[in-house]
Short mmCIF file of C-alpha atoms (C1' of nucleotides) in Angstrom, two decimals:
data_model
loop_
_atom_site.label_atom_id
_atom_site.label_comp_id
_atom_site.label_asym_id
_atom_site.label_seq_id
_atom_site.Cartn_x
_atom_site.Cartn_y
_atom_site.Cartn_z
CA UNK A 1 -21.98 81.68 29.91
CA UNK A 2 -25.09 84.02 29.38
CA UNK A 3 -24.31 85.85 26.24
CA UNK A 4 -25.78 88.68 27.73
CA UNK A 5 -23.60 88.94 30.38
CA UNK A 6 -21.06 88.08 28.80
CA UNK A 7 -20.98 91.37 26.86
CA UNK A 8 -22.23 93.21 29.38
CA UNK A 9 -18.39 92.32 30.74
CA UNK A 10 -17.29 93.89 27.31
CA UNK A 11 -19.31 97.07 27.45
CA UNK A 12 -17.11 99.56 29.09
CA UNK A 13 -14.01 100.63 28.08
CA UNK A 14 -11.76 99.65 31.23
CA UNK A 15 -13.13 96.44 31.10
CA UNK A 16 -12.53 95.86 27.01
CA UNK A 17 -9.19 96.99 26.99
CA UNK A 18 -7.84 95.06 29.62
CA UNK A 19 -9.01 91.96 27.76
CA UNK A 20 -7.48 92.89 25.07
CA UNK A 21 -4.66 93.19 26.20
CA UNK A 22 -4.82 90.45 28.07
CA UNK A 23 -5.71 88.70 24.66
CA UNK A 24 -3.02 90.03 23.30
CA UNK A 25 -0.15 89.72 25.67
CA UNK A 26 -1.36 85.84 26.96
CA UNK A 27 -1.07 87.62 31.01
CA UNK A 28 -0.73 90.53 32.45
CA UNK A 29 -0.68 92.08 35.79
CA UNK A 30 -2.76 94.76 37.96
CA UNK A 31 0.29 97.35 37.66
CA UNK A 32 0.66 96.36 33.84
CA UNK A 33 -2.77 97.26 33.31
CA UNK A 34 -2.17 100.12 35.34
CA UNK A 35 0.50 101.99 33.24
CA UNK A 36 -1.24 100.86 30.32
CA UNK A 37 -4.72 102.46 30.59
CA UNK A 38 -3.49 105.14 33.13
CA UNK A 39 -6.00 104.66 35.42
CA UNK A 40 -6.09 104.68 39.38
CA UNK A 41 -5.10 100.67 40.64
CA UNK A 42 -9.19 100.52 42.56
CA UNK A 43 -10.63 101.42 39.24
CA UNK A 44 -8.32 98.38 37.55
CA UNK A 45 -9.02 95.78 40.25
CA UNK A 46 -12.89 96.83 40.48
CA UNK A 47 -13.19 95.73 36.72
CA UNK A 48 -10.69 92.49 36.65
CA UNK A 49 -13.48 91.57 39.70
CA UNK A 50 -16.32 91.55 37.86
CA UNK A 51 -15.03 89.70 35.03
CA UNK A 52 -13.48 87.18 37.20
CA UNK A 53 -17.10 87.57 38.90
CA UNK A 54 -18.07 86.09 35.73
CA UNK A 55 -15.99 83.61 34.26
CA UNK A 56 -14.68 85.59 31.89
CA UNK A 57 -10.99 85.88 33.39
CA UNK A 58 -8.69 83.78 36.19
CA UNK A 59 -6.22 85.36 38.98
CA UNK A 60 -2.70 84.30 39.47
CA UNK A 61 -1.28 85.30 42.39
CA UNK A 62 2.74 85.16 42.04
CA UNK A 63 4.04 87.54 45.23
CA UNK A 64 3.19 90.71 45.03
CA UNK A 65 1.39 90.82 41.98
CA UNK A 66 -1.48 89.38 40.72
CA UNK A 67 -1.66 88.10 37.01
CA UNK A 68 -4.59 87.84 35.26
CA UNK A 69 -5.33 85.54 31.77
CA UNK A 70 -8.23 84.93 30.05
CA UNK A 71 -10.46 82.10 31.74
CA UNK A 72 -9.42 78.49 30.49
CA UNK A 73 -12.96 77.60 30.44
CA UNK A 74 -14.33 80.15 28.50
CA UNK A 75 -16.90 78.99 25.62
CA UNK A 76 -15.01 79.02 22.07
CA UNK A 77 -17.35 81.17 20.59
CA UNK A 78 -16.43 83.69 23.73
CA UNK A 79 -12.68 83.18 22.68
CA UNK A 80 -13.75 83.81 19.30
CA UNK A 81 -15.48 87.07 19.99
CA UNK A 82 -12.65 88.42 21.78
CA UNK A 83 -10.22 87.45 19.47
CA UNK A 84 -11.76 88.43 16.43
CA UNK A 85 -12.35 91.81 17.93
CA UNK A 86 -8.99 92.03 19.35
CA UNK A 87 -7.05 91.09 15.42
CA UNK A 88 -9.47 94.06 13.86
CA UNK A 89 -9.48 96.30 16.13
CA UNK A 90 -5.93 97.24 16.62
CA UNK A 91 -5.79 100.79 16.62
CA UNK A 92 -8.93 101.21 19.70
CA UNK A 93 -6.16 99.73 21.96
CA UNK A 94 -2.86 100.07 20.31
CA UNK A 95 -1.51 103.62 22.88
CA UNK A 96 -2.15 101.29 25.57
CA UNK A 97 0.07 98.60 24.41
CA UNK A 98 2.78 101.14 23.34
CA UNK A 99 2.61 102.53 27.12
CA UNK A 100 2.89 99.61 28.57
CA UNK A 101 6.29 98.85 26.39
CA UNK A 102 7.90 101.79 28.07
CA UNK A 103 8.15 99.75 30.98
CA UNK B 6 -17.93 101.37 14.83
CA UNK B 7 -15.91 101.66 18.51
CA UNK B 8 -15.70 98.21 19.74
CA UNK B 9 -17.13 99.70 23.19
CA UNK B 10 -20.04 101.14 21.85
CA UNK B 11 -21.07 97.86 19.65
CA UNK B 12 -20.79 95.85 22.99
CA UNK B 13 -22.82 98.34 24.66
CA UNK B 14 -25.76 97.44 22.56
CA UNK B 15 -25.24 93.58 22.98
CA UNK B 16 -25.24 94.36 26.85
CA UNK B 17 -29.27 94.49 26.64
CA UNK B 18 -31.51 91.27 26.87
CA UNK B 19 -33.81 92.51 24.36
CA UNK B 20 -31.52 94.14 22.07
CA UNK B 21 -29.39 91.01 21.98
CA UNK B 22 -32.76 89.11 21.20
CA UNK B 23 -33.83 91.55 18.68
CA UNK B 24 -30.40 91.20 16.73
CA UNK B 25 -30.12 87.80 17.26
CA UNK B 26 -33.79 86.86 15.25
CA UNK B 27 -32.86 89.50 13.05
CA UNK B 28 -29.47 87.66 11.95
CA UNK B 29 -31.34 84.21 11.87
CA UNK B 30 -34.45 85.48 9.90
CA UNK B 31 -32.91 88.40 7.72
CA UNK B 32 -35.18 90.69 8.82
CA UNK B 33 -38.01 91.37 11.44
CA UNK B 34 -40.64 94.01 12.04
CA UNK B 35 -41.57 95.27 15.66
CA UNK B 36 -44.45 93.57 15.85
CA UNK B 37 -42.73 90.42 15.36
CA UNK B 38 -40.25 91.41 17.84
CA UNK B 39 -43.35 92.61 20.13
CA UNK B 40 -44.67 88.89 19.87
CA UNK B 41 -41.48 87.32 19.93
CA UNK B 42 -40.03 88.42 22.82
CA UNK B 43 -43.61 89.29 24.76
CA UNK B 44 -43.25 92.83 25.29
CA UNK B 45 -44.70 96.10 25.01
CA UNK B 46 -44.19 98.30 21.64
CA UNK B 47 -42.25 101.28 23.31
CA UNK B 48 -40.08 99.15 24.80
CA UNK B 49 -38.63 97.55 21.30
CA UNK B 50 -39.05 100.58 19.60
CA UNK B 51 -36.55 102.16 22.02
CA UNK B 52 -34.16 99.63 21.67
CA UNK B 53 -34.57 99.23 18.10
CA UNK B 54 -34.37 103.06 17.80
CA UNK B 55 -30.80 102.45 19.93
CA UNK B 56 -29.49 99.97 17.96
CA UNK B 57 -30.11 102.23 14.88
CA UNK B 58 -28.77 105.41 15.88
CA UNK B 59 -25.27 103.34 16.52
CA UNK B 60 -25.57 101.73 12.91
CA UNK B 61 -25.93 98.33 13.86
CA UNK B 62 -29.36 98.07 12.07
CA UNK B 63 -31.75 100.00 9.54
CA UNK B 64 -35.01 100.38 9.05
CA UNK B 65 -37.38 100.28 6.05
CA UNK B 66 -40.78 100.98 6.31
CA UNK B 67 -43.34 99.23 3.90
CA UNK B 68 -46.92 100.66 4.50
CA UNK B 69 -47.56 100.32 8.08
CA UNK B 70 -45.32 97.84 8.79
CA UNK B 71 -41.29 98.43 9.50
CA UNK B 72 -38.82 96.32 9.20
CA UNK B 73 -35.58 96.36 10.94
CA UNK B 74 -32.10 94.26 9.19
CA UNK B 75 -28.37 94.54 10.00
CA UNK B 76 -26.71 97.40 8.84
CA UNK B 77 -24.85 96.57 5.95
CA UNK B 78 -22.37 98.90 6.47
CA UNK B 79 -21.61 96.96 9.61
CA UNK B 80 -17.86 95.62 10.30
CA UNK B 81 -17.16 92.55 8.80
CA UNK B 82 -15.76 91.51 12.94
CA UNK B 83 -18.98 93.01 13.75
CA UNK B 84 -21.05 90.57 11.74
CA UNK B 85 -18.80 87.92 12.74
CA UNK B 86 -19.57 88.34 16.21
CA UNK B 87 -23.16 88.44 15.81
CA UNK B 88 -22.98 85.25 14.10
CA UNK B 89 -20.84 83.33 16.47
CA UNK B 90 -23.08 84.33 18.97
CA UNK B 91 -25.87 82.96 16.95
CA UNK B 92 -25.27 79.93 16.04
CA UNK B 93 -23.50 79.00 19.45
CA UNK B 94 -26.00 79.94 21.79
CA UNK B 95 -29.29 78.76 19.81
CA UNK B 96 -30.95 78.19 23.09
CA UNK B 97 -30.91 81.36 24.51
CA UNK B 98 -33.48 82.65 21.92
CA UNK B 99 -35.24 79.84 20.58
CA UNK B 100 -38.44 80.02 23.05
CA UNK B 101 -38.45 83.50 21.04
CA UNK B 102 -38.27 82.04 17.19
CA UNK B 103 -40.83 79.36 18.64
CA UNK B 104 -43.00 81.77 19.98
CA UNK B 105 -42.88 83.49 16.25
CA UNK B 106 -43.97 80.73 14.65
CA UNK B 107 -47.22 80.71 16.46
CA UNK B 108 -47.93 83.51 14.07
"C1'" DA C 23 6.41 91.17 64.72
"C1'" DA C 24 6.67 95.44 62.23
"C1'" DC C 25 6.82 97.39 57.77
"C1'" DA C 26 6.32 98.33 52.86
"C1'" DG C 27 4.57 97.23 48.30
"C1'" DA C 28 0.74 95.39 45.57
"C1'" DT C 29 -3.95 94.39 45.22
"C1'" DA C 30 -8.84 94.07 46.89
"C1'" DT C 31 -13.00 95.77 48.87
"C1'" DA C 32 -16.41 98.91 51.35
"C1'" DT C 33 -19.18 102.97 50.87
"C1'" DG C 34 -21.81 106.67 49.41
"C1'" DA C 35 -22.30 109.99 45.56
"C1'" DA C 36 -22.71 110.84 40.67
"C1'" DA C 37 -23.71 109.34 36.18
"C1'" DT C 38 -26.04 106.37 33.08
"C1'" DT C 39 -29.53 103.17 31.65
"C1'" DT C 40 -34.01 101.29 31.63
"C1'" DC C 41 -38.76 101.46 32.17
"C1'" DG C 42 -43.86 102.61 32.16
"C1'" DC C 43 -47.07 105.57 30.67
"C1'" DA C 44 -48.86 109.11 27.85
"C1'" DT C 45 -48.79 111.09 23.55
"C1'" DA C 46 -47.22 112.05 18.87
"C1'" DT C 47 -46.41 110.55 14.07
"C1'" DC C 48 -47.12 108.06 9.95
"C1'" DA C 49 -49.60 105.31 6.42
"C1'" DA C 50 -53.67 103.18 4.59
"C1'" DT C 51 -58.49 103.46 3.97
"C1'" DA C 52 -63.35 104.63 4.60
"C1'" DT D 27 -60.50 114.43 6.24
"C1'" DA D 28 -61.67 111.41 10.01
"C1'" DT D 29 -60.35 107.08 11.66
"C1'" DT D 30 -57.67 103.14 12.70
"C1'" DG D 31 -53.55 100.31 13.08
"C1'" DA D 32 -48.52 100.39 13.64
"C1'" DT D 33 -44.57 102.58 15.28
"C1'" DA D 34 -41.86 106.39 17.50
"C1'" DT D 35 -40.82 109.63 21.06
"C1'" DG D 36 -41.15 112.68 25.45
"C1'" DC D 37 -40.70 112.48 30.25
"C1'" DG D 38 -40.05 111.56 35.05
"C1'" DA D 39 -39.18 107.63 38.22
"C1'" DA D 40 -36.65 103.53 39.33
"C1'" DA D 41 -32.84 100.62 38.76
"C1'" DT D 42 -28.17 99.89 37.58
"C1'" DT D 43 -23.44 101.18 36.81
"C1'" DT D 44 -19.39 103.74 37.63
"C1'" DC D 45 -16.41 106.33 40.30
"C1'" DA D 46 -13.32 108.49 44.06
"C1'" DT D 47 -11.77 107.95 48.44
"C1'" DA D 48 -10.62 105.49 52.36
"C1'" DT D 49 -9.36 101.32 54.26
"C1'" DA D 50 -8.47 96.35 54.48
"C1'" DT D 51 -5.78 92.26 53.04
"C1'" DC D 52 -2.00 89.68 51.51
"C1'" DT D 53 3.01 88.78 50.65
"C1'" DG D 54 7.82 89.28 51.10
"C1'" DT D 55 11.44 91.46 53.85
"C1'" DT D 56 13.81 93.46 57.77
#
DNA sequence: AACAGATATATGAAATTTCGCATATCAATA
DNA sequence: TATTGATATGCGAAATTTCATATATCTGTT
């Protein structure tokens, strides 16, 4: 995992806040993710692609949806990262976990 | 310090250098940096200049000479991610602390 | 097989970032 | 103050990223 690139995958917003929630929640789905950041579903899936594109996340396919989890495989100082930024840094991403509770 | 923007300036090869000797020697001027990483003097100065105006670093000047160090005003997760990433991916600068030794 | 819901991808335009080169600024010293 | 060494900035071109829209794919159901 090329640090760089790695946070390249973290440098836009779309991107950071789906892995935190992700981070947070353990899974979530397209149509989670959706409702959550209230953005358009091709502007969701474009972004989950390029971080699957680079290791940074795995697809689940159960049915219809498609679940997505941070990648098993990921480095533990990449865990860390996210992690770290995702316990102090609660209130950048907090609206999108209270939308997606109204669900 | 939005999480986003403090990717953002990780997301650069020679930012992400520049930081990274920075956090492992305390400090660094640009013509360290220049020799360092092998390139041209407006190119770090941008990026230095970058990673100032979004507080990750500051600058003191001492005669002709300038030295760039981490903000210390930075996040405490902030800091912590910079130094995860340092000590966990050593190889992807050392060519550049060897090549500062030669000095 | 036809259909509907959920997700992925193709494509071209718009926005942003990065770069090289020229030039400006700043500090020490002759 | 003229000069030199070190660093910063202005600017247009090139490269990269992001986006909206349309369309394709995949799965479960009728």
């Amino acid at each position: 995992m090329d640090p760089c690139q790695f946070y390249k995958c973290l440098s836009d917003e779309t991107r950071l806040k789906s892995l935190l929630i992700i981070a947070e929640l353990g899974e979530a789905c397209v149509c989670h993710l959706m409702t959550a950041l209230a953005i358009e579903q091709p502007k969701i899936s474009r972004h989950l692609a390029e971080l699957r594109k680079h290791g940074v996340v795995i697809d689940d396919r159960r049915g219809k949806w498609v679940y997505y989890q941070l990648h098993p495989d990921l480095p533990q100082w990449a865990k860390t990262v996210i992690d770290d930024t995702r316990r102090n840094n609660r209130p950048y991403f907090e609206q999108a976990l209270t939308q997606l509770r109204t669900l």
